[in-house]
Coordinates of C-alpha atoms in Angstrom, one line a residue:
M1 CA 0.0 0.0 0.0
T2 CA 1.4 3.4 -1.0
K3 CA 2.3 5.6 2.0
R4 CA -0.1 8.5 2.5
P5 CA 1.4 11.9 2.3
N6 CA 1.2 14.6 5.0
V7 CA -0.2 18.0 4.2
L8 CA 1.2 21.4 5.4
W9 CA -1.5 23.9 4.7
I10 CA -0.1 27.4 5.2
M11 CA -2.4 30.4 5.3
A12 CA -1.4 34.0 5.7
D13 CA -4.0 36.5 6.9
Q14 CA -4.9 39.4 4.6
L15 CA -2.1 38.7 2.1
R16 CA -2.7 40.2 -1.4
F17 CA -1.9 37.9 -4.3
D18 CA 0.1 40.7 -6.1
Y19 CA 2.4 41.3 -3.1
L20 CA 4.6 38.3 -4.0
S21 CA 7.4 38.4 -6.6
C22 CA 6.1 35.2 -8.3
Y23 CA 2.8 37.1 -8.8
G24 CA 4.5 40.1 -10.2
H25 CA 5.4 42.6 -7.5
P26 CA 8.3 44.7 -8.8
H27 CA 10.0 45.5 -5.5
L28 CA 9.0 42.8 -2.9
H29 CA 11.1 39.7 -3.5
T30 CA 9.8 36.5 -1.9
P31 CA 12.3 33.8 -3.1
H32 CA 11.2 31.0 -0.8
I33 CA 7.5 31.3 -1.8
D34 CA 8.7 31.6 -5.5
A35 CA 10.7 28.4 -5.0
L36 CA 7.6 26.7 -3.7
A37 CA 5.8 27.7 -6.9
K38 CA 8.6 26.2 -9.0
R39 CA 8.1 22.9 -7.2
G40 CA 4.3 22.9 -7.7
V41 CA 1.4 24.7 -9.4
Q42 CA 0.7 28.4 -9.1
F43 CA -3.0 29.2 -9.4
N44 CA -3.6 32.6 -10.9
K45 CA -7.4 32.7 -10.5
A46 CA -8.1 31.5 -6.9
Y47 CA -11.1 33.2 -5.2
I48 CA -12.3 33.1 -1.6
Q49 CA -15.9 32.5 -0.6
S50 CA -16.1 35.7 1.5
P51 CA -13.9 38.8 1.6
V52 CA -13.6 38.7 5.4
C53 CA -11.7 36.4 7.8
G54 CA -14.3 34.4 9.6
P55 CA -16.7 33.3 6.8
S56 CA -13.8 32.8 4.4
R57 CA -12.1 30.4 6.8
M58 CA -15.2 28.6 7.7
S59 CA -15.7 27.9 4.0
A60 CA -12.1 26.7 3.7
Y61 CA -12.5 24.4 6.7
T62 CA -15.8 22.9 5.7
G63 CA -15.4 22.9 1.9
R64 CA -18.8 24.6 1.7
Y65 CA -20.2 28.0 0.6
V66 CA -21.1 30.6 3.2
R67 CA -24.8 30.3 2.6
S68 CA -24.4 26.5 3.3
H69 CA -22.5 26.7 6.6
G70 CA -24.2 29.8 7.9
S71 CA -21.2 31.5 9.6
T72 CA -21.6 34.7 7.7
W73 CA -19.4 37.1 9.8
N74 CA -16.6 37.2 12.3
G75 CA -18.0 36.0 15.6
M76 CA -20.9 34.2 14.0
P77 CA -20.7 30.6 15.5
L78 CA -20.3 27.7 13.2
R79 CA -23.2 25.5 14.1
V80 CA -22.4 22.5 16.2
G81 CA -23.5 19.9 13.6
E82 CA -21.5 21.3 10.6
P83 CA -19.0 18.7 9.4
T84 CA -15.4 20.0 8.9
L85 CA -12.3 18.9 7.1
G86 CA -10.9 17.7 10.4
D87 CA -13.9 15.5 11.0
H88 CA -13.5 13.9 7.5
L89 CA -9.8 13.3 8.0
R90 CA -10.2 11.7 11.4
E91 CA -12.5 9.1 9.8
A92 CA -9.7 8.2 7.5
G93 CA -7.2 7.8 10.4
A94 CA -5.4 11.1 9.8
R95 CA -4.8 14.0 12.1
A96 CA -6.0 17.6 11.5
V97 CA -3.9 20.0 13.6
L98 CA -4.1 23.7 14.0
V99 CA -1.1 26.0 14.6
G100 CA -2.2 29.6 14.6
K101 CA -5.5 31.3 13.6
T102 CA -8.9 30.1 12.7
H103 CA -11.4 32.9 13.7
M104 CA -13.8 30.1 14.5
V105 CA -16.4 30.8 17.2
A106 CA -18.0 27.8 19.0
D107 CA -21.7 27.2 18.9
K108 CA -22.0 27.1 22.7
E109 CA -25.8 27.3 22.7
G110 CA -26.0 24.4 20.3
M111 CA -23.5 22.4 22.4
A112 CA -25.5 23.0 25.6
W113 CA -28.7 22.0 23.9
L114 CA -27.2 18.7 22.9
G115 CA -25.6 18.2 26.3
I116 CA -22.0 18.4 25.0
D117 CA -19.4 19.3 27.6
P118 CA -17.1 22.0 26.0
D119 CA -14.1 20.4 27.8
S120 CA -14.8 16.9 26.5
T121 CA -13.1 15.4 23.4
I122 CA -16.1 16.1 21.3
G123 CA -16.6 19.5 22.8
V124 CA -13.0 20.6 22.1
S125 CA -13.4 19.3 18.5
R126 CA -16.7 21.3 18.0
S127 CA -15.1 24.4 19.6
E128 CA -12.0 24.3 17.4
C129 CA -13.6 23.8 13.9
G130 CA -12.6 20.1 13.9
F131 CA -8.9 20.7 14.5
E132 CA -6.7 19.5 17.3
P133 CA -5.7 22.9 18.7
Y134 CA -1.9 22.4 19.0
E135 CA -1.6 26.2 19.2
R136 CA -4.7 28.4 18.7
D137 CA -4.1 32.1 18.4
D138 CA -6.4 34.5 16.6
G139 CA -4.1 37.5 17.0
L140 CA -6.6 39.6 19.1
H141 CA -5.6 39.5 22.7
P142 CA -5.6 39.7 25.7
D143 CA -8.7 41.9 25.8
S144 CA -10.7 40.5 22.9
A145 CA -14.1 38.9 23.5
R146 CA -13.0 36.1 21.2
Q147 CA -9.5 35.5 22.8
N148 CA -8.0 36.3 26.1
W149 CA -4.5 35.5 27.4
S150 CA -2.7 33.1 25.1
A151 CA 0.3 30.8 25.1
Y152 CA 2.1 33.4 23.0
D153 CA 1.6 35.9 25.9
D154 CA 3.1 33.4 28.3
Y155 CA 6.0 33.0 25.9
L156 CA 6.6 36.7 25.8
V157 CA 6.6 37.0 29.6
K158 CA 8.9 34.1 29.9
N159 CA 11.4 35.9 27.6
G160 CA 11.3 39.1 29.6
F161 CA 8.4 41.0 27.9
K162 CA 6.2 41.5 30.9
S163 CA 3.0 43.5 31.0
D164 CA -0.7 43.0 31.3
N165 CA -0.8 42.9 27.5
P166 CA 2.5 41.7 26.1
W167 CA 1.0 41.0 22.7
G168 CA -0.1 44.6 22.4
D169 CA 2.7 46.3 24.3
F170 CA 5.6 44.6 22.6
A171 CA 4.7 42.5 19.5
N172 CA 2.4 45.2 18.2
S173 CA 3.8 48.4 19.6
G174 CA 7.0 50.4 19.0
L175 CA 9.1 53.0 20.8
D176 CA 9.7 56.5 19.6
E177 CA 12.9 58.4 19.9
N178 CA 12.0 59.3 23.5
G179 CA 11.3 55.7 24.5
E180 CA 7.5 56.3 24.6
R181 CA 5.5 53.2 23.7
L182 CA 3.2 53.8 20.7
S183 CA 0.5 51.3 19.6
A184 CA 0.5 50.0 16.1
W185 CA -3.3 50.2 16.2
L186 CA -2.7 53.8 15.1
L187 CA -1.5 53.8 11.5
K188 CA 0.9 56.6 12.1
N189 CA 3.1 54.3 14.1
S190 CA 3.4 51.6 11.5
R191 CA 6.9 52.5 10.5
L192 CA 8.3 52.0 14.0
P193 CA 10.1 48.7 14.6
A194 CA 8.0 46.4 16.8
D195 CA 9.4 46.3 20.3
V196 CA 10.3 42.6 20.1
P197 CA 13.2 40.9 18.5
E198 CA 12.3 39.1 15.2
E199 CA 12.9 35.7 16.7
H200 CA 10.2 36.4 19.3
S201 CA 7.7 37.9 16.9
E202 CA 4.3 36.3 16.1
T203 CA 5.5 35.0 12.7
A204 CA 8.7 33.4 14.1
Y205 CA 6.9 32.0 17.1
M206 CA 4.2 30.2 14.9
T207 CA 6.9 28.9 12.6
D208 CA 8.7 27.4 15.6
R209 CA 5.4 25.9 16.9
A210 CA 4.9 24.2 13.5
I211 CA 8.4 22.7 13.7
Y212 CA 7.7 21.4 17.2
F213 CA 4.4 19.8 16.0
M214 CA 6.0 18.1 13.0
T215 CA 8.8 16.8 15.2
E216 CA 6.3 15.2 17.5
A217 CA 4.1 14.0 14.7
T218 CA 7.0 12.1 13.1
A219 CA 7.3 10.0 16.3
D220 CA 3.5 9.5 16.3
G221 CA 3.4 7.8 12.9
R222 CA -0.1 8.8 11.8
P223 CA -0.5 10.9 8.6
W224 CA -1.4 14.5 9.4
M225 CA -2.6 17.8 8.0
C226 CA -1.1 20.7 9.8
H227 CA -2.9 24.0 9.2
L228 CA -0.1 26.6 9.9
S229 CA -2.2 29.8 9.9
Y230 CA -0.1 33.0 10.3
I231 CA -1.6 36.1 11.9
K232 CA 0.3 38.5 9.7
P233 CA 0.4 40.6 7.5
H234 CA -3.0 41.4 9.0
W235 CA -3.2 44.6 11.0
P236 CA -1.9 45.9 13.3
Y237 CA 0.7 46.8 10.6
I238 CA 4.0 46.7 12.4
V239 CA 7.1 44.5 12.0
P240 CA 10.3 44.1 14.0
E241 CA 13.8 45.0 12.9
P242 CA 15.3 44.7 10.3
Y243 CA 12.1 44.5 8.3
H244 CA 10.6 47.8 9.4
D245 CA 12.7 49.9 7.1
M246 CA 13.5 47.5 4.3
Y247 CA 11.0 49.4 2.1
G248 CA 10.1 53.0 1.7
A249 CA 7.7 55.2 -0.2
E250 CA 9.7 54.7 -3.4
H251 CA 8.7 51.0 -3.2
V252 CA 5.0 51.7 -3.0
V253 CA 3.3 51.0 -6.3
D254 CA 0.8 53.5 -7.7
P255 CA -2.7 52.9 -6.5
I256 CA -5.3 51.2 -8.7
R257 CA -8.1 53.8 -8.8
S258 CA -9.9 56.4 -10.9
D259 CA -11.9 59.6 -10.3
A260 CA -15.0 57.8 -11.7
E261 CA -14.9 55.4 -8.8
R262 CA -14.8 58.1 -6.3
N263 CA -17.8 59.8 -7.9
T264 CA -19.9 56.7 -8.0
D265 CA -23.7 57.0 -8.0
H266 CA -24.0 53.6 -6.4
P267 CA -25.3 54.1 -2.8
L268 CA -23.5 51.0 -1.3
L269 CA -20.2 51.8 -3.0
G270 CA -20.5 55.4 -1.9
A271 CA -21.1 54.2 1.7
Y272 CA -18.0 52.0 1.5
L273 CA -15.9 55.0 0.4
N274 CA -17.3 57.0 3.3
A275 CA -16.3 54.3 5.9
R276 CA -13.4 55.4 8.1
V277 CA -10.9 52.8 6.9
C278 CA -11.5 53.7 3.3
R279 CA -11.2 57.4 4.0
S280 CA -7.9 56.7 5.7
F281 CA -6.3 54.6 3.0
A282 CA -7.6 57.0 0.2
R283 CA -4.9 59.4 1.5
D284 CA -1.5 58.9 -0.2
H285 CA 0.5 59.7 2.9
V286 CA -1.3 56.8 4.7
R287 CA -0.5 54.4 1.9
E288 CA 3.1 55.5 1.8
H289 CA 3.4 55.0 5.6
V290 CA 1.6 51.7 6.0
I291 CA 2.5 49.8 2.8
P292 CA 6.2 49.6 3.6
A293 CA 5.4 47.9 6.9
Y294 CA 2.9 45.6 5.2
M295 CA 5.7 44.7 2.7
G296 CA 8.1 44.1 5.6
L297 CA 5.7 41.7 7.2
I298 CA 5.5 39.7 4.0
K299 CA 9.2 39.7 3.6
Q300 CA 9.5 38.4 7.2
L301 CA 7.0 35.7 6.4
D302 CA 8.9 34.6 3.4
D303 CA 12.2 34.4 5.3
N304 CA 10.5 32.3 8.0
L305 CA 9.0 30.0 5.4
G306 CA 12.5 29.6 4.0
R307 CA 13.7 28.5 7.5
L308 CA 10.7 26.1 7.8
F309 CA 11.3 24.5 4.4
A310 CA 15.0 24.1 5.0
W311 CA 14.2 22.4 8.3
M312 CA 11.7 20.1 6.6
D313 CA 14.4 19.1 4.0
E314 CA 16.8 18.3 6.8
A315 CA 14.2 16.3 8.7
G316 CA 13.3 14.3 5.6
L317 CA 9.7 15.5 5.5
S318 CA 9.7 17.3 2.2
D319 CA 9.6 14.2 0.0
N320 CA 6.2 13.1 1.6
T321 CA 4.5 16.4 2.5
I322 CA 2.1 18.3 0.2
I323 CA 2.6 22.0 0.8
A324 CA -0.3 24.4 0.1
F325 CA 0.2 28.2 0.5
T326 CA -2.6 30.7 0.4
S327 CA -4.4 33.6 2.1
D328 CA -7.9 34.1 3.5
H329 CA -8.4 37.3 1.5
G330 CA -6.5 40.4 0.3
D331 CA -6.2 44.0 1.4
Y332 CA -7.3 47.1 -0.5
M333 CA -4.4 49.3 0.7
G334 CA -6.1 52.4 -0.9
D335 CA -6.8 50.8 -4.3
H336 CA -10.2 51.8 -5.6
W337 CA -10.1 54.4 -2.7
M338 CA -10.8 51.7 -0.2
G339 CA -9.0 50.1 2.8
D340 CA -9.2 46.7 4.6
K341 CA -11.2 44.1 2.5
D342 CA -15.0 43.5 2.5
F343 CA -15.8 43.9 -1.3
Y344 CA -14.9 42.0 -4.4
H345 CA -12.2 43.7 -6.5
D346 CA -9.4 41.3 -7.2
V347 CA -7.1 42.9 -4.7
A348 CA -9.5 41.7 -2.0
A349 CA -11.3 38.6 -3.4
K350 CA -8.5 36.9 -5.3
V351 CA -5.7 35.2 -3.3
P352 CA -2.4 33.6 -4.0
L353 CA -2.6 29.8 -4.1
I354 CA 0.4 27.5 -4.6
I355 CA 0.3 23.7 -4.1
A356 CA 3.5 21.6 -4.3
D357 CA 2.8 17.9 -4.3
P358 CA 6.1 15.9 -4.1
R359 CA 4.5 12.6 -5.4
P360 CA 5.6 11.4 -8.8
D361 CA 2.1 11.7 -10.3
A362 CA 2.5 15.5 -10.0
N363 CA 5.7 15.7 -11.9
A364 CA 3.9 16.7 -15.1
S365 CA 2.6 20.0 -13.6
R366 CA 5.6 20.9 -11.6
G367 CA 6.5 24.6 -12.1
S368 CA 3.4 25.4 -14.1
T369 CA 0.7 28.1 -13.7
C370 CA -3.0 27.4 -13.8
E371 CA -5.7 29.8 -15.2
E372 CA -8.7 27.7 -14.2
L373 CA -11.2 29.4 -11.8
I374 CA -10.5 28.0 -8.4
E375 CA -12.4 28.5 -5.1
M376 CA -11.0 28.2 -1.6
I377 CA -13.5 25.4 -0.9
D378 CA -11.5 23.2 -3.4
L379 CA -8.8 22.7 -0.9
A380 CA -10.8 20.4 1.4
P381 CA -11.6 17.7 -1.2
T382 CA -8.0 17.9 -2.5
F383 CA -6.6 17.2 1.0
M384 CA -9.2 14.5 1.6
N385 CA -8.2 12.7 -1.6
A386 CA -4.5 12.9 -0.7
L387 CA -5.1 11.6 2.8
G388 CA -7.3 8.7 1.8
C389 CA -10.7 10.0 2.8
E390 CA -13.6 9.0 0.7
A391 CA -15.3 11.7 -1.4
K392 CA -18.4 13.3 0.1
P393 CA -20.2 15.2 -2.6
H394 CA -23.4 15.4 -0.4
I395 CA -21.4 17.6 2.0
I396 CA -18.4 19.0 0.2
E397 CA -19.2 21.7 -2.4
G398 CA -15.6 22.3 -3.5
R399 CA -13.9 20.4 -6.4
D400 CA -10.8 18.2 -6.1
L401 CA -7.8 19.9 -7.6
T402 CA -5.9 16.6 -8.0
P403 CA -6.4 16.5 -11.8
I404 CA -4.7 19.8 -12.2
L405 CA -1.9 18.8 -9.9
N406 CA -1.4 15.6 -11.9
G407 CA -1.6 17.4 -15.2
T408 CA -4.7 15.5 -16.3
D409 CA -8.2 16.4 -17.4
G410 CA -11.2 16.3 -15.1
F411 CA -11.4 19.7 -13.5
S412 CA -13.6 22.6 -14.7
R413 CA -15.6 25.4 -13.3
R414 CA -17.8 28.0 -14.9
Y415 CA -18.2 30.4 -12.0
A416 CA -16.5 31.5 -8.8
I417 CA -18.9 32.7 -6.0
S418 CA -18.2 34.9 -3.0
E419 CA -20.6 36.4 -0.4
H420 CA -20.6 39.1 2.2
D421 CA -22.8 40.0 5.2
Y422 CA -22.2 43.7 6.0
H423 CA -24.9 44.1 8.6
W424 CA -22.3 45.0 11.3
S425 CA -20.7 47.8 9.3
D426 CA -20.6 51.5 8.8
M427 CA -22.2 51.0 5.4
A428 CA -25.3 49.3 6.9
R429 CA -25.7 52.1 9.5
E430 CA -25.2 54.9 7.0
L431 CA -27.8 53.4 4.6
G432 CA -30.2 52.2 7.2
V433 CA -30.1 48.6 5.8
A434 CA -31.6 46.0 8.0
Q435 CA -29.7 42.9 8.8
E436 CA -31.7 40.6 6.6
H437 CA -30.9 42.8 3.5
A438 CA -27.3 43.7 4.3
H439 CA -26.0 41.1 1.9
T440 CA -24.0 41.0 -1.4
V441 CA -22.9 38.1 -3.6
M442 CA -20.3 38.0 -6.4
I443 CA -20.3 35.7 -9.3
F444 CA -17.3 35.7 -11.7
D445 CA -16.9 33.7 -14.9
G446 CA -13.3 34.6 -15.7
R447 CA -14.3 37.8 -17.6
W448 CA -17.4 39.3 -16.2
K449 CA -17.6 40.0 -12.4
Y450 CA -21.2 40.6 -11.3
V451 CA -22.1 41.7 -7.8
R452 CA -25.7 41.4 -6.6
C453 CA -26.3 44.1 -4.0
E454 CA -29.6 43.4 -2.1
G455 CA -31.8 46.5 -2.4
F456 CA -29.5 48.3 -4.8
R457 CA -28.6 47.9 -8.5
P458 CA -25.8 45.4 -9.3
V459 CA -22.1 46.1 -9.9
L460 CA -20.5 44.8 -13.1
F461 CA -16.9 44.7 -14.2
D462 CA -15.5 43.4 -17.5
Q463 CA -11.9 42.2 -16.9
K464 CA -11.3 41.8 -20.6
T465 CA -11.6 45.5 -21.4
D466 CA -11.0 46.7 -17.8
P467 CA -8.5 44.4 -16.1
Q468 CA -8.1 46.8 -13.2
E469 CA -11.9 46.9 -12.5
L470 CA -12.2 50.7 -12.6
S471 CA -15.4 51.0 -14.6
D472 CA -18.7 49.9 -13.1
L473 CA -21.1 48.7 -15.8
G474 CA -23.9 47.9 -13.5
A475 CA -26.1 50.7 -14.8
S476 CA -25.0 50.6 -18.4
D477 CA -27.8 50.4 -21.0
Q478 CA -25.5 48.8 -23.6
P479 CA -27.2 45.7 -24.9
E480 CA -24.2 43.5 -24.2
H481 CA -24.1 44.7 -20.6
V482 CA -27.8 44.2 -20.1
E483 CA -27.5 40.6 -21.5
V484 CA -24.6 39.8 -19.2
R485 CA -26.3 41.1 -16.1
A486 CA -29.4 39.0 -16.9
R487 CA -27.2 35.9 -17.6
M488 CA -25.2 36.3 -14.3
E489 CA -28.4 36.9 -12.3
A490 CA -29.9 33.7 -13.7
A491 CA -26.7 31.8 -12.9
L492 CA -26.9 33.1 -9.3
L493 CA -30.5 31.9 -9.1
D494 CA -29.5 28.5 -10.4
W495 CA -26.7 28.3 -7.8
A496 CA -29.0 29.4 -5.0
R497 CA -31.6 26.7 -5.8
R498 CA -29.1 23.8 -5.3
H499 CA -29.2 21.4 -2.4
H500 CA -26.8 23.4 -0.1
T501 CA -27.9 21.9 3.2
R502 CA -28.8 18.3 2.4
I503 CA -25.7 16.9 4.1
T504 CA -27.4 13.7 5.4
A505 CA -27.9 12.4 1.8
T506 CA -25.1 9.9 2.0
P507 CA -24.9 7.2 -0.7
A508 CA -26.4 4.7 1.6
V509 CA -29.4 7.0 2.3
L510 CA -29.9 7.7 -1.3
A511 CA -29.8 4.0 -2.2
R512 CA -32.7 3.5 0.2
Q513 CA -34.8 6.2 -1.4
K514 CA -37.4 4.5 -3.7
I515 CA -40.6 5.4 -5.3
A516 CA -43.5 4.6 -3.0
A517 CA -44.6 1.5 -5.0
E518 CA -41.1 0.0 -4.8
G519 CA -41.4 0.2 -1.0
G520 CA -44.7 -1.5 -1.0
I521 CA -46.8 1.7 -0.5
L522 CA -49.5 1.8 -3.2
I523 CA -50.7 5.3 -4.0
G524 CA -53.2 5.9 -6.8
F525 CA -53.3 2.4 -8.4
W526 CA -56.8 1.3 -9.6
D527 CA -56.2 -2.4 -9.9
E528 CA -53.5 -5.2 -10.1
Q529 CA -53.0 -4.8 -13.8
E530 CA -52.2 -1.1 -13.5
Y531 CA -49.7 -1.9 -10.8
E532 CA -48.0 -4.6 -12.8
Q533 CA -47.8 -2.4 -15.9
A534 CA -46.2 0.4 -13.9
T535 CA -43.7 -1.7 -11.9
G536 CA -43.0 -4.7 -14.1
K537 CA -43.6 -7.0 -11.1
P538 CA -46.5 -9.2 -10.3
F539 CA -48.9 -7.9 -7.6
S540 CA -48.6 -11.2 -5.8
S541 CA -44.9 -10.5 -5.1
L542 CA -45.6 -7.5 -2.9
E543 CA -44.3 -7.5 0.7
P544 CA -47.0 -7.8 3.3
L545 CA -46.9 -4.0 4.0
G546 CA -48.3 -3.3 0.6
R547 CA -51.0 -6.1 0.5
P548 CA -54.5 -5.1 1.2
E549 CA -55.9 -6.3 4.5
S550 CA -58.1 -9.4 4.3

């Protein structure tokens, strides 16, 4: 029997696809990520299922669309009965281990209703999105409602960084020339070096924790998937020496934006542009101050991945470990006059995706690029296949990428779909949109990107004539644009009418589903002859349940 591979699934938080040298950034060189791409497949059209952390990750961890799993926003619990990748892998005898961030919130009310103790084996699994929490850290502590004091805080204190909030006071703050401590939550402080040596930063710490896990897992012997989920380059935007001043304003590429975008007549887009984070990043001096720190965080990440990959080579793990590298969403960084994420331009909704499979079957695709439309939910069935888990099409909505990795036919997709619930936001408050209507959904066919905005007209981009997505055609009366909008709306309706929640329809259950007459339940038959003509069976062969009473 062929030995099953391990899987190292690396996810950076808020990493844009175009801030890597293999994806074309002119100044930010990421040689270790580039080398990974040369060992595998670089996907150039990979899209997330929601442009915000929590729902994007819940889709990645379940292999299901946001409308299917229901965790539509950060802090929205993933319901207790929702199957996850970790659950599927455990069934196949493999481990699913977390090192870093998930943004998952447990369904405590659902667990209590079912009598599940949160501290039990089942309770921990339900609370951690199906993962074994080797090191859970969502990067918001110690005063966040979703995370309090962490192992990383203990680590900082142990190494001399003592305070009530070492994560905030050291890893995410800097000192000015007078020694005053300044928080990186304020964008003006982004260029300071974080007040922690690089080897004790969040990125280095999580890299070390992944190494510790893989060392222990080698002795354990079971195949594993390790989800190494980095907190950076997500805000607060600050990075330790020497990365804090590797880049300057001269390395900041020109923003992708136009005056027409700023003068939009679309109420929702106008409300986005009026949100605080967008007003901030629309200012050039903010971009020139923050982006060099963002680039430094990415450079630090690449260097730590180089350290990790070198250790894996020395430990003999590289020859039997599939490595996938991606992000949960991008970051506007002032493009389109916007900041943060939360909408569907490529800088936010398209992510880097590189998969390096060391097995001989993948030799044909090694070093290639892929232009197929890919969704984040495709990773779950790909990892399941690799680790020997049976396919579960009644649950998993993603599509297995193995044919692409093996250079064979068998993968295709017409549309990529992403969703966003903005009920929590400045936009919903400004427009007075109720929670049930504060919803948008994107459908993209590789050329046309259509955004349905509940209660407002749609947004439409044509990437063939407008690759930077500067011109909104959602109100255009050109016949071609009218036809495209109608076609994309119909495609969304077709998608929405699918069986998104019928996860109990296993092959065994479906095999038992018969027409009533086949189960001996006679509905509408006049006589024996009519029954025998319809079923091809003699009436006398019926099981007792279907025979009339004597």
